CSV table of C-alpha atoms and ligand atoms in Angstrom, one decimal:
chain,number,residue,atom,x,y,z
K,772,UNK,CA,-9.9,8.9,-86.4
K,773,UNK,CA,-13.4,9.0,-87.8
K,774,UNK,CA,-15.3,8.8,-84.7
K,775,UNK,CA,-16.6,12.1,-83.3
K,776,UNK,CA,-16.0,13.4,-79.6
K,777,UNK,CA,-18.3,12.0,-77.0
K,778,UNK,CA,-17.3,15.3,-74.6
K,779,UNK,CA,-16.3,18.5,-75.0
K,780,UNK,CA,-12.1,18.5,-75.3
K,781,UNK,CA,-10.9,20.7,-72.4
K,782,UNK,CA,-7.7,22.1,-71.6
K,783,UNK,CA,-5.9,20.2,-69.5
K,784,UNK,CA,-2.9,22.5,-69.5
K,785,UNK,CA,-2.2,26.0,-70.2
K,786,UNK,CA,-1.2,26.6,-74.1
K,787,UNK,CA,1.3,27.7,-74.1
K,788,UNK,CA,2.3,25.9,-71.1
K,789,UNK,CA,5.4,28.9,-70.4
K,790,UNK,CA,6.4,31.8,-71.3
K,791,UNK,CA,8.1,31.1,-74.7
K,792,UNK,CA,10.1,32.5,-77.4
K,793,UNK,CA,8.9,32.3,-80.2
K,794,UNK,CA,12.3,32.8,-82.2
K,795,UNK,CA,15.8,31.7,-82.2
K,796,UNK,CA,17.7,34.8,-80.5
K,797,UNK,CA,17.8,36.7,-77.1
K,798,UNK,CA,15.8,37.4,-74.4
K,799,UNK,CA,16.1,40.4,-73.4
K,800,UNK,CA,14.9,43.0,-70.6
K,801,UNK,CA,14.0,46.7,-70.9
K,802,UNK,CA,15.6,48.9,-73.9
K,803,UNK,CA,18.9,47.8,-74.9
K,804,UNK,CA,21.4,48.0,-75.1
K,805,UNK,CA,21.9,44.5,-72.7
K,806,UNK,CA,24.8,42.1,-71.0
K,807,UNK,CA,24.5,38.7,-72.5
K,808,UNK,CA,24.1,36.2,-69.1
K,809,UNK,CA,24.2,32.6,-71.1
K,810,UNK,CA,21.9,30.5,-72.9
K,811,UNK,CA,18.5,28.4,-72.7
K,812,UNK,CA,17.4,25.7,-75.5
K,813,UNK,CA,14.0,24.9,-75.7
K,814,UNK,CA,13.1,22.2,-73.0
K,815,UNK,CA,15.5,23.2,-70.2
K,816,UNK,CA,14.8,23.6,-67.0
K,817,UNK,CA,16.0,26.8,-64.8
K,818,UNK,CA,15.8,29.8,-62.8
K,819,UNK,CA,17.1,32.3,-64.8
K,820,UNK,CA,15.8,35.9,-63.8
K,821,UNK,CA,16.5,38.8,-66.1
K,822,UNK,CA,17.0,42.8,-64.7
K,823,UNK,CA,16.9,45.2,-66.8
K,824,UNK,CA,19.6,45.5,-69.4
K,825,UNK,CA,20.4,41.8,-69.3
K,826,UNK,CA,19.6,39.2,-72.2
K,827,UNK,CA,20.1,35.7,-72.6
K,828,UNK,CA,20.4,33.6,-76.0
K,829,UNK,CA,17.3,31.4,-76.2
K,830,UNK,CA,15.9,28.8,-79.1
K,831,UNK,CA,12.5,29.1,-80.6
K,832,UNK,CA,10.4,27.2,-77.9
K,833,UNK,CA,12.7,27.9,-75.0
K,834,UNK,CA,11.5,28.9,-71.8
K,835,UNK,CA,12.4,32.5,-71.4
K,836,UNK,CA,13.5,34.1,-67.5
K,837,UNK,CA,11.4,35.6,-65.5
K,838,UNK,CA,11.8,39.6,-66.9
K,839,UNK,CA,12.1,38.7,-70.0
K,840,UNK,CA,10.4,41.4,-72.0
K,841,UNK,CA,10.8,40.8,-75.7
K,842,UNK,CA,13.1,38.3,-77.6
K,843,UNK,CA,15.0,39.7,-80.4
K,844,UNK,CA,15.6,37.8,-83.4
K,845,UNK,CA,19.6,37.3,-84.1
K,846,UNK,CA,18.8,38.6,-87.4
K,847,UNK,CA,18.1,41.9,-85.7
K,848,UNK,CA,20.8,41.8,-83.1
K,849,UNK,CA,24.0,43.5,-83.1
K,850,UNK,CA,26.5,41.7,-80.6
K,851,UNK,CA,29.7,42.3,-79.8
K,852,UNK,CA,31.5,39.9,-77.4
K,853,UNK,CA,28.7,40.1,-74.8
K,854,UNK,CA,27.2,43.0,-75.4
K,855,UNK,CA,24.2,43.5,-77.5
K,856,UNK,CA,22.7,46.2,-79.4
K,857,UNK,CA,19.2,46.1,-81.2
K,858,UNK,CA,15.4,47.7,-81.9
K,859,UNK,CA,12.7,45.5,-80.5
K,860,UNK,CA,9.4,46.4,-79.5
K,861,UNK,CA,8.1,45.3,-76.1
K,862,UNK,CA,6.6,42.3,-75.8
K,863,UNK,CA,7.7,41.0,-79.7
K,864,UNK,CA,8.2,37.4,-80.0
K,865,UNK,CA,7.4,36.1,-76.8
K,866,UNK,CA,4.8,33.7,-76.0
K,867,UNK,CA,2.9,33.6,-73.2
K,868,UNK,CA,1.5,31.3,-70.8
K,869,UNK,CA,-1.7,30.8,-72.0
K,870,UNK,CA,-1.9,33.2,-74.1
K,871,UNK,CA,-3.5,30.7,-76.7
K,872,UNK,CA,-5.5,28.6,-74.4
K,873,UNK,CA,-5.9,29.0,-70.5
K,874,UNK,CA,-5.8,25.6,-68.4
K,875,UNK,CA,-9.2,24.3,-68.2
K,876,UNK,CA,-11.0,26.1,-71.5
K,877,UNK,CA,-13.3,24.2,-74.1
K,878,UNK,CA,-11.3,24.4,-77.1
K,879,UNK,CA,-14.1,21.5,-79.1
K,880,UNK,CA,-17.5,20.7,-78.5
K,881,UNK,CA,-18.9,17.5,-78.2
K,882,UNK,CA,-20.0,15.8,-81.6
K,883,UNK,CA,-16.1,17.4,-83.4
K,884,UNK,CA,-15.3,14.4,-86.0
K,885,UNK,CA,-11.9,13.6,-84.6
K,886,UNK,CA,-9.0,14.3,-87.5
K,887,UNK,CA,-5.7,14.5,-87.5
K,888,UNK,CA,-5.4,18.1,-86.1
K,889,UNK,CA,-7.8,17.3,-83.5
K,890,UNK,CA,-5.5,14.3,-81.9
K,891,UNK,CA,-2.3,16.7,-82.6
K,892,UNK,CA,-4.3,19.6,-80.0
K,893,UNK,CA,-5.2,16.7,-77.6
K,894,UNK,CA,-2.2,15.4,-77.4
K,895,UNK,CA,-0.5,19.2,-77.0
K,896,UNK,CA,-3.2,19.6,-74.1
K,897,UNK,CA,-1.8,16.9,-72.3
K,898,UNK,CA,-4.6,13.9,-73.4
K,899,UNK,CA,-3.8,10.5,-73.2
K,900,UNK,CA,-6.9,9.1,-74.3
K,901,UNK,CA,-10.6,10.5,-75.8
K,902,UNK,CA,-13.8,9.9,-75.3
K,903,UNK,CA,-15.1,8.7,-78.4
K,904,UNK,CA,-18.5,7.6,-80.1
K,905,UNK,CA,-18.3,5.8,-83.1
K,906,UNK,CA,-21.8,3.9,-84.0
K,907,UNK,CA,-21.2,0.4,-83.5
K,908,UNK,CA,-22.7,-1.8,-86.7
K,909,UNK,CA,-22.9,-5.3,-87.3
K,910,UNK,CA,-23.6,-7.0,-90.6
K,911,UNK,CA,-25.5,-10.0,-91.9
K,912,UNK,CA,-24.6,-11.3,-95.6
K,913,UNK,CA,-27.4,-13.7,-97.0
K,914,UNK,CA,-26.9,-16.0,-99.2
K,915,UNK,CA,-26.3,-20.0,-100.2
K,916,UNK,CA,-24.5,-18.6,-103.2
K,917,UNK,CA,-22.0,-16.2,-101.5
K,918,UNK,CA,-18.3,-17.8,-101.0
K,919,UNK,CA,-15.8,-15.4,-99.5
K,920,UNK,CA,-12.5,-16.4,-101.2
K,921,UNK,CA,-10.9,-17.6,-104.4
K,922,UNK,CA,-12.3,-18.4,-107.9
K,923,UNK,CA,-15.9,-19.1,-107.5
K,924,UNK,CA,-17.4,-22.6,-108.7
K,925,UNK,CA,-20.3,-22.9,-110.8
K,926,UNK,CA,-23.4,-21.5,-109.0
K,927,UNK,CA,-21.3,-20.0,-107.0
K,928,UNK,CA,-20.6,-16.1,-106.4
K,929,UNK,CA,-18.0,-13.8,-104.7
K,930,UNK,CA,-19.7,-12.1,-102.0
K,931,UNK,CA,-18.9,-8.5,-103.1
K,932,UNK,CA,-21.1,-6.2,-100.4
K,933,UNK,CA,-19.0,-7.5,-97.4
K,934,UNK,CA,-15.8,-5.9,-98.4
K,935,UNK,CA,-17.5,-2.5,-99.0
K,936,UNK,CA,-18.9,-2.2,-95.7
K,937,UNK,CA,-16.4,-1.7,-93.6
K,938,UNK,CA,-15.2,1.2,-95.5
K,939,UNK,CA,-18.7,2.2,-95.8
K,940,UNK,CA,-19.9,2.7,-91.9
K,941,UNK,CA,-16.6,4.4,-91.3
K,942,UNK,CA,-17.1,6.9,-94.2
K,943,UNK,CA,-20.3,7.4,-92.2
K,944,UNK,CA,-18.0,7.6,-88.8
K,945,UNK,CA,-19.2,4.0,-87.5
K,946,UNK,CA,-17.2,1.1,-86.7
K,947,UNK,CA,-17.9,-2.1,-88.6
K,948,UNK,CA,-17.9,-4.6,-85.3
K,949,UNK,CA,-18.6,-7.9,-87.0
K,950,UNK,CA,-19.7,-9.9,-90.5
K,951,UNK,CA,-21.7,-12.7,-90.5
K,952,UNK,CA,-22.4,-15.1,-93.3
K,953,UNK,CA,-25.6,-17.1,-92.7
K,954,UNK,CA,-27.2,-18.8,-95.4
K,955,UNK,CA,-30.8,-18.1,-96.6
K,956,UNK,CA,-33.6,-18.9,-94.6
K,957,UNK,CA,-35.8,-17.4,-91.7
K,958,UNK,CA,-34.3,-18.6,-88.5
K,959,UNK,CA,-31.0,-17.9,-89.4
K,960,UNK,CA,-31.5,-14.4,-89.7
K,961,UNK,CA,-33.8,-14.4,-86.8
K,962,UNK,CA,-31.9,-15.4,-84.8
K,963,UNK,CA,-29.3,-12.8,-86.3
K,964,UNK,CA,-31.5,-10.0,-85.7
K,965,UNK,CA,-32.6,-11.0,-82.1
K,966,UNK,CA,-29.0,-11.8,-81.0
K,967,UNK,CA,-26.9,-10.1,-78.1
K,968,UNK,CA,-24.8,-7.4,-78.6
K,969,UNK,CA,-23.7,-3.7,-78.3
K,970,UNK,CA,-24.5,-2.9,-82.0
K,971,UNK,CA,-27.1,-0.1,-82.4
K,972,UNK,CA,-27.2,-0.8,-85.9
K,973,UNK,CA,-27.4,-3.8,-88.0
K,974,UNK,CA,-27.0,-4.0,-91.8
K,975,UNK,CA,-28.7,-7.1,-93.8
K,976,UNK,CA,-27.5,-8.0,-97.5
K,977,UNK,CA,-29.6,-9.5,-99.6
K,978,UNK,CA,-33.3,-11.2,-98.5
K,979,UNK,CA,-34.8,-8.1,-99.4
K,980,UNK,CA,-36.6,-8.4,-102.2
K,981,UNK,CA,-40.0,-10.6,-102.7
K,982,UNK,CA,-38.4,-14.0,-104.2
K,983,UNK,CA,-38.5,-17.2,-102.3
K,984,UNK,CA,-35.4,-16.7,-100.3
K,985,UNK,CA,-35.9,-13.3,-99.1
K,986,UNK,CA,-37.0,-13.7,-95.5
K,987,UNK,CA,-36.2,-10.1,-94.0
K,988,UNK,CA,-39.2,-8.4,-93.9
K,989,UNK,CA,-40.8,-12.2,-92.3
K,990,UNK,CA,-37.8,-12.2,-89.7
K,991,UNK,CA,-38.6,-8.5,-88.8
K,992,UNK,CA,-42.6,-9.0,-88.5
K,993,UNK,CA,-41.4,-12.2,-86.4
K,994,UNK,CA,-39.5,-9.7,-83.9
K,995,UNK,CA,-42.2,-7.3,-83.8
K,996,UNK,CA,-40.2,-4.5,-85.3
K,997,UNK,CA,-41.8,-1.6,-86.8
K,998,UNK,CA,-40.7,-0.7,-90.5
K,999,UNK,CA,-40.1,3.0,-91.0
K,1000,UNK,CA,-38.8,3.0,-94.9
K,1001,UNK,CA,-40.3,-0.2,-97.1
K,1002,UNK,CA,-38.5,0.4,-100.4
K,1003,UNK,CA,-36.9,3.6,-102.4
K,1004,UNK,CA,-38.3,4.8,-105.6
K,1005,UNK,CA,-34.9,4.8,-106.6
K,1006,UNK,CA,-33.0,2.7,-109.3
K,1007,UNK,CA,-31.1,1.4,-108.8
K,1008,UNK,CA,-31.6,0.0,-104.5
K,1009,UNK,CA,-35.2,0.0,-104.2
K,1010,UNK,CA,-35.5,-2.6,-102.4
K,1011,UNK,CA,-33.7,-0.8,-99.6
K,1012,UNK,CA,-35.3,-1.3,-95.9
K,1013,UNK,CA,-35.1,1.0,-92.5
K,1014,UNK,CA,-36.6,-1.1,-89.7
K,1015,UNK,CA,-36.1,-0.2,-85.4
K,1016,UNK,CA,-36.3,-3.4,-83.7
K,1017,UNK,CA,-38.6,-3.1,-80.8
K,1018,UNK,CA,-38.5,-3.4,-76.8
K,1019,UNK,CA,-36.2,-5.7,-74.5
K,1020,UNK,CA,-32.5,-6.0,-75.0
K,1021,UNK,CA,-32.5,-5.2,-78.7
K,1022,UNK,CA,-34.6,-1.9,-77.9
K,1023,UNK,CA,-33.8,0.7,-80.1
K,1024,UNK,CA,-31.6,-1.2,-83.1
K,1025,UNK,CA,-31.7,0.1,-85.9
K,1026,UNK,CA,-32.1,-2.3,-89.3
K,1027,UNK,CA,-30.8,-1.1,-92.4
K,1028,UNK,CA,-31.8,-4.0,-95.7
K,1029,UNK,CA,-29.8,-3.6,-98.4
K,1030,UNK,CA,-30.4,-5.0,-102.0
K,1031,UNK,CA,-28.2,-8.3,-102.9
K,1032,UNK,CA,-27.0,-7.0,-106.3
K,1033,UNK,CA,-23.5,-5.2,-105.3
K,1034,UNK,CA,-24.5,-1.6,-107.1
K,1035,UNK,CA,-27.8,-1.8,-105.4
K,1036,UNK,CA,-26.2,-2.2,-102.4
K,1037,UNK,CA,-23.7,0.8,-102.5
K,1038,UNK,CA,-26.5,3.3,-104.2
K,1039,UNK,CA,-28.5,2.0,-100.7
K,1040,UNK,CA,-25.7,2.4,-98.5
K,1041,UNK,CA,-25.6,5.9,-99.6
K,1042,UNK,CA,-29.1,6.7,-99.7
K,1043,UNK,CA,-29.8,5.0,-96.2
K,1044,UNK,CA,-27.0,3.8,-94.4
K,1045,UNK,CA,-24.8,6.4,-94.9
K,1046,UNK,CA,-27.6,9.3,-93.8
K,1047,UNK,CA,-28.3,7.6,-91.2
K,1048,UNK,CA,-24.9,7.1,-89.6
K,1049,UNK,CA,-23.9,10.6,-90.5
K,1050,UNK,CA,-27.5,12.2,-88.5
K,1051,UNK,CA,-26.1,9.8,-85.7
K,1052,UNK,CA,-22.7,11.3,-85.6
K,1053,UNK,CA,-23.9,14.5,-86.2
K,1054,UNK,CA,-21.4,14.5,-89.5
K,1055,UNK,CA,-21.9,16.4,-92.8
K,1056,UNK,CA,-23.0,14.3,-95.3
K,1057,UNK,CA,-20.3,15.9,-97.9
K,1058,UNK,CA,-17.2,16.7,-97.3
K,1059,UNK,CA,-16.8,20.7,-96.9
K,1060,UNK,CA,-15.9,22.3,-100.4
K,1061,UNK,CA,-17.6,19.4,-102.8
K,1062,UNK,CA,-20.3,20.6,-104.9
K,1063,UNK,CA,-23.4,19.2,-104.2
K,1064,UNK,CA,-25.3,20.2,-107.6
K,1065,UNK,CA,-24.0,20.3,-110.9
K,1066,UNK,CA,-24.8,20.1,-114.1
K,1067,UNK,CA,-24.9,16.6,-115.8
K,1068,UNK,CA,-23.9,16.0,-119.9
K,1069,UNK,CA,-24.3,13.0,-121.8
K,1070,UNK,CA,-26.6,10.2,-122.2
K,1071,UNK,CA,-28.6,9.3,-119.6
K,1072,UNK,CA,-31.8,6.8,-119.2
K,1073,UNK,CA,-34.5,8.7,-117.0
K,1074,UNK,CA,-37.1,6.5,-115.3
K,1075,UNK,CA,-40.9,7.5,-115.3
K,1076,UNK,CA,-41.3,6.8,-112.2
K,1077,UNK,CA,-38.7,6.3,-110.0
K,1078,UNK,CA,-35.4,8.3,-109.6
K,1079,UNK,CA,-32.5,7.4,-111.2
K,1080,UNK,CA,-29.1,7.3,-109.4
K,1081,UNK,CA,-26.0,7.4,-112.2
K,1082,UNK,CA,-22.2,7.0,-111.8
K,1083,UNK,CA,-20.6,9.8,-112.9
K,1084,UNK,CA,-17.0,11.4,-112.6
K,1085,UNK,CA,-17.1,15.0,-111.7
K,1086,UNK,CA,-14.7,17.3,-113.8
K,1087,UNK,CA,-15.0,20.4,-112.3
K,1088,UNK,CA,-18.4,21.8,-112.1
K,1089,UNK,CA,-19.8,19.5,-114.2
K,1090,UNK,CA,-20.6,16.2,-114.3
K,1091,UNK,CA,-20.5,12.6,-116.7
K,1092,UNK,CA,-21.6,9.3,-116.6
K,1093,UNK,CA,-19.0,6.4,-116.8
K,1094,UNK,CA,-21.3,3.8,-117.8
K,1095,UNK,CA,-21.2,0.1,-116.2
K,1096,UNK,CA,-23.7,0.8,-113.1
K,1097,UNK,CA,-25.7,-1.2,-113.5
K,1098,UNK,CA,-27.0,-2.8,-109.8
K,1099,UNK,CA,-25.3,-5.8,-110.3
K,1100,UNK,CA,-22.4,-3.9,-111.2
K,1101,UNK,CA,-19.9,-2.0,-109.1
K,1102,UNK,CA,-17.6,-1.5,-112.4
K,1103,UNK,CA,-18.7,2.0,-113.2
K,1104,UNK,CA,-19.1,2.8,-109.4
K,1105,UNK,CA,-15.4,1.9,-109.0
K,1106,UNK,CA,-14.2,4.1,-111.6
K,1107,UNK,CA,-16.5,6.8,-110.4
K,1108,UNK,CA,-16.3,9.9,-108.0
K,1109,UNK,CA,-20.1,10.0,-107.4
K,1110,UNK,CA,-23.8,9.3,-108.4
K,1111,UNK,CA,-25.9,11.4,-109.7
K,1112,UNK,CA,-29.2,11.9,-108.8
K,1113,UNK,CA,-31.4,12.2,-111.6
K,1114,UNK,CA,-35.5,12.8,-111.1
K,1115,UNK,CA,-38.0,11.2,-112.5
K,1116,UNK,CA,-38.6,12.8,-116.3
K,1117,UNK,CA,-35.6,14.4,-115.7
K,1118,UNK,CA,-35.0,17.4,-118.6
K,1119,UNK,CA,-31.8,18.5,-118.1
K,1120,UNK,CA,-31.7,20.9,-115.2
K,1121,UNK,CA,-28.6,20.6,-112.5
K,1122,UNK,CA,-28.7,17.4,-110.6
K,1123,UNK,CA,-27.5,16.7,-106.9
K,1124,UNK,CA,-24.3,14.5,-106.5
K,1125,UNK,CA,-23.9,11.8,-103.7
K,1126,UNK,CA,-20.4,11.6,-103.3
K,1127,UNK,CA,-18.9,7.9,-103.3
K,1128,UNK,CA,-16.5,7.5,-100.1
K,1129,UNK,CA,-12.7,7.2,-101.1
G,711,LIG,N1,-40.0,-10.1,-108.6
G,711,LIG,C1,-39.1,-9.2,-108.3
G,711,LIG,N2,-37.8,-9.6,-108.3
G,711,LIG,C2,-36.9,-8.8,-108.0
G,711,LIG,C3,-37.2,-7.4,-107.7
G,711,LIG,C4,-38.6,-7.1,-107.7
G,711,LIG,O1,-38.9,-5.9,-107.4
G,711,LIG,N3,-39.5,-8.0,-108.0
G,711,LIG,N4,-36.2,-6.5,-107.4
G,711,LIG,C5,-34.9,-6.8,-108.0
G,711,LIG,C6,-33.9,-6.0,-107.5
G,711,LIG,S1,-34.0,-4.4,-108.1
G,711,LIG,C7,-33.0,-6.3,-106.6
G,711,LIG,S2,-31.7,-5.2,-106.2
G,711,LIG,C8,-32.9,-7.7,-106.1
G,711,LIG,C9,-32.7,-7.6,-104.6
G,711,LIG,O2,-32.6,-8.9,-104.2
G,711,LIG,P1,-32.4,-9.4,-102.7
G,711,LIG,O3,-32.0,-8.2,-101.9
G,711,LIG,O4,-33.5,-10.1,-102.3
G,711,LIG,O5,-31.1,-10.2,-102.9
G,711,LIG,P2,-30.9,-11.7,-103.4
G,711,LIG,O6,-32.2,-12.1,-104.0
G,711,LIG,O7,-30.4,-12.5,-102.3
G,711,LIG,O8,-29.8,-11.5,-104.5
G,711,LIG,C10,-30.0,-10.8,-105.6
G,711,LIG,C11,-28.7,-10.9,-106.5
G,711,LIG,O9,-27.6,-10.4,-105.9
G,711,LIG,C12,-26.6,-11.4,-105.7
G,711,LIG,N5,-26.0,-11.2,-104.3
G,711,LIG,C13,-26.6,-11.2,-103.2
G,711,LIG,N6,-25.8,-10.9,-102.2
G,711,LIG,C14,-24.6,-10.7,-102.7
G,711,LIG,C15,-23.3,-10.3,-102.2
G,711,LIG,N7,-23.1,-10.2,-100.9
G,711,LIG,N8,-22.3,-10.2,-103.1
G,711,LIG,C16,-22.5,-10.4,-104.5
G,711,LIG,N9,-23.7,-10.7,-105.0
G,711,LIG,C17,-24.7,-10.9,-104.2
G,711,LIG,C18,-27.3,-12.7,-105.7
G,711,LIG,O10,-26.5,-13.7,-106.1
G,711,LIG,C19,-28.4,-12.4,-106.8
G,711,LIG,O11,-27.8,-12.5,-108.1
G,711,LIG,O12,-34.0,-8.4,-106.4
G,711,LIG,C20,-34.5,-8.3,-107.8
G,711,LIG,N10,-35.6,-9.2,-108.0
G,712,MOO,O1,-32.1,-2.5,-106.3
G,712,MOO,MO1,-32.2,-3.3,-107.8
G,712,MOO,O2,-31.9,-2.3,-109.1
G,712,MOO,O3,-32.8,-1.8,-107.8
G,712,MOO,O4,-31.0,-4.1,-108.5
């Protein structure tokens, strides 16, 4: 689930695979009225063959004998011992062999997100397994401060980004492969960002910014890597960083930075990591019927500069913020269905909404 098809699905049977009823009745042959010959529930095997005037009784999904041409519903049957009596179009309520889908058709192209419908018609086309591409991403958390578990002590802080991420990449239809917690310093995320692996993207918490212990943008000029988006004019996550790693094994890695502060971090995510995984997977960025624009009432701070985004719950076609976002803060984004996006000097007019994954 999540991932999208790596190859077109094909038909590896006919759908339907026989001719089937397609209600609880008879099978019958030519105008009636017809001799009843016995019965067929659905899954048994046989060599019935019907002339005309004959009918069997047959269950919805039943195979129906060769001749059969129309199955009419009990409801519509008269019968009398083992005769039977009854209006039916040719042809009515009989499935046919392929009628649906003929063996060996393309019923999804590559690039279909894979749901739950999509492994139901697989599996109906006789799939065992799919070929799936799901974006493989591994993450780095920075920090001495960060602890993992329990009641922080004194200096200490719960590291709040790593349990977002996995939900995160697969919102975005990746698979988180692996966290790492290094502590802060230049040759341990070096030698992070120059290690092994399958991973053709790599996410890096914290060390983004220009303080003494953030080292990313040193451990990616150290590797040679070429630094396609230095910073967001967005508040909050602008220190948010989109780097390709370059030549030998690593070739073609993509680094996404995100801020340390947890809200900086998400509003990234979904600015950069998000897009990014999403153009990869070919997926829509919103989910088909969310609005995208809407209109946005109450108090809001707009930025001179820089763009602002704002929690908000969306009630209906219209927007409101639910306070608590700011980026150290992922108390209003918790309690909230989406950001806003909200432009420099903002006055009022409709803003765009980045929904928040669920
Ligand atoms: N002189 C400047 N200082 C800062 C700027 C700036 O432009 N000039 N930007 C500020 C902004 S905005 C942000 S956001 C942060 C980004 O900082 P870093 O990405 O370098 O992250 P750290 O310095 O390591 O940590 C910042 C803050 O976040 C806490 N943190 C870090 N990782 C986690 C985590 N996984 N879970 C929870 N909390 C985390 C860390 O303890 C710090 O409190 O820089 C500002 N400074
Ligand atoms: O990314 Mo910082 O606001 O932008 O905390």
């Amino acid at each position: 689930m999540g991932g999208v098809l790596a190859d077109e699905l094909q038909a590896r049977i006919a759908a339907p695979p026989y001719d089937a009823a397609a209600m609880d009745g008879y099978a019958v042959c030519g105008p009636g009225p017809w001799t009843l010959h016995g019965r067929v529930l659905a899954g048994q095997e046989h060599d019935l063959v019907l002339s005309p005037g004959q009918a069997v009784e047959v269950a919805t999904g039943a195979r129906v004998p060769e001749g059969t041409t129309a199955v009419l519903p009990y409801e519509h049957a008269r019968r009398n011992a083992d005769v039977l009596a009854g209006d039916i179009a040719p042809g009515r309520h009989v499935r046919r062999r392929g009628e649906e889908t003929p063996e060996g058709a393309v019923v999804l192209p590559a690039g279909t997100v894979i749901t739950p419908a999509v492994l139901g018609l697989a599996a109906s086309l006789a799939h065992d397994r799919l070929p799936v591409y799901r974006p493989r991403v591994r993450a780095v958390v920075s920090g001495d401060e960060l602890v993992d578990e329990g009641v922080p002590s004194p200096g200490a802080v719960r590291d709040a980004i790593g349990p977002m991420l996995p939900g995160l990449v697969a919102a975005g239809g990746g698979v988180l492969t692996t966290l790492h917690r290094i502590p802060d310093g230049l040759d341990a995320l070096t030698a992070q960002l120059a290690a092994e692996g399958d991973e053709s993207v790599l996410v890096v918490c914290g060390a983004s910014s220009v303080g003494p212990a953030d080292y990313l943008r040193g451990a990616l000029v150290e590797l040679g890597a070429e630094v396609l988006v230095d910073g967001v004019h967005c508040r909050p996550g602008h220190p948010q960083l989109l780097a390709q790693l370059a030549g030998g094994r690593h070739s073609r890695r993509v680094v996404v930075g995100l801020p340390g502060n947890p809200g900086a971090a998400l509003a990234a995510s979904l600015t950069l990591l998000l897009p990014l995984l999403c153009a990869m997977t070919g997926r829509a960025e919103t989910a088909p019927g969310r609005i995208t624009r809407c209109r946005l009432d109450g108090e809001v701070t707009v930025h001179e500069h820089d763009t602002r985004l704002v929690a908000v719950e969306v009630l209906a076609d219209r927007a409101r913020p639910v306070g608590h976002d700011r980026p150290a803060s992922l108390r209003g984004a918790a309690a909230a269905d989406a950001v806003a996006v909200v432009p420099p000097r903002w006055a009022g007019d409709d803003v765009e909404l980045l929904w928040l994954p669920v």
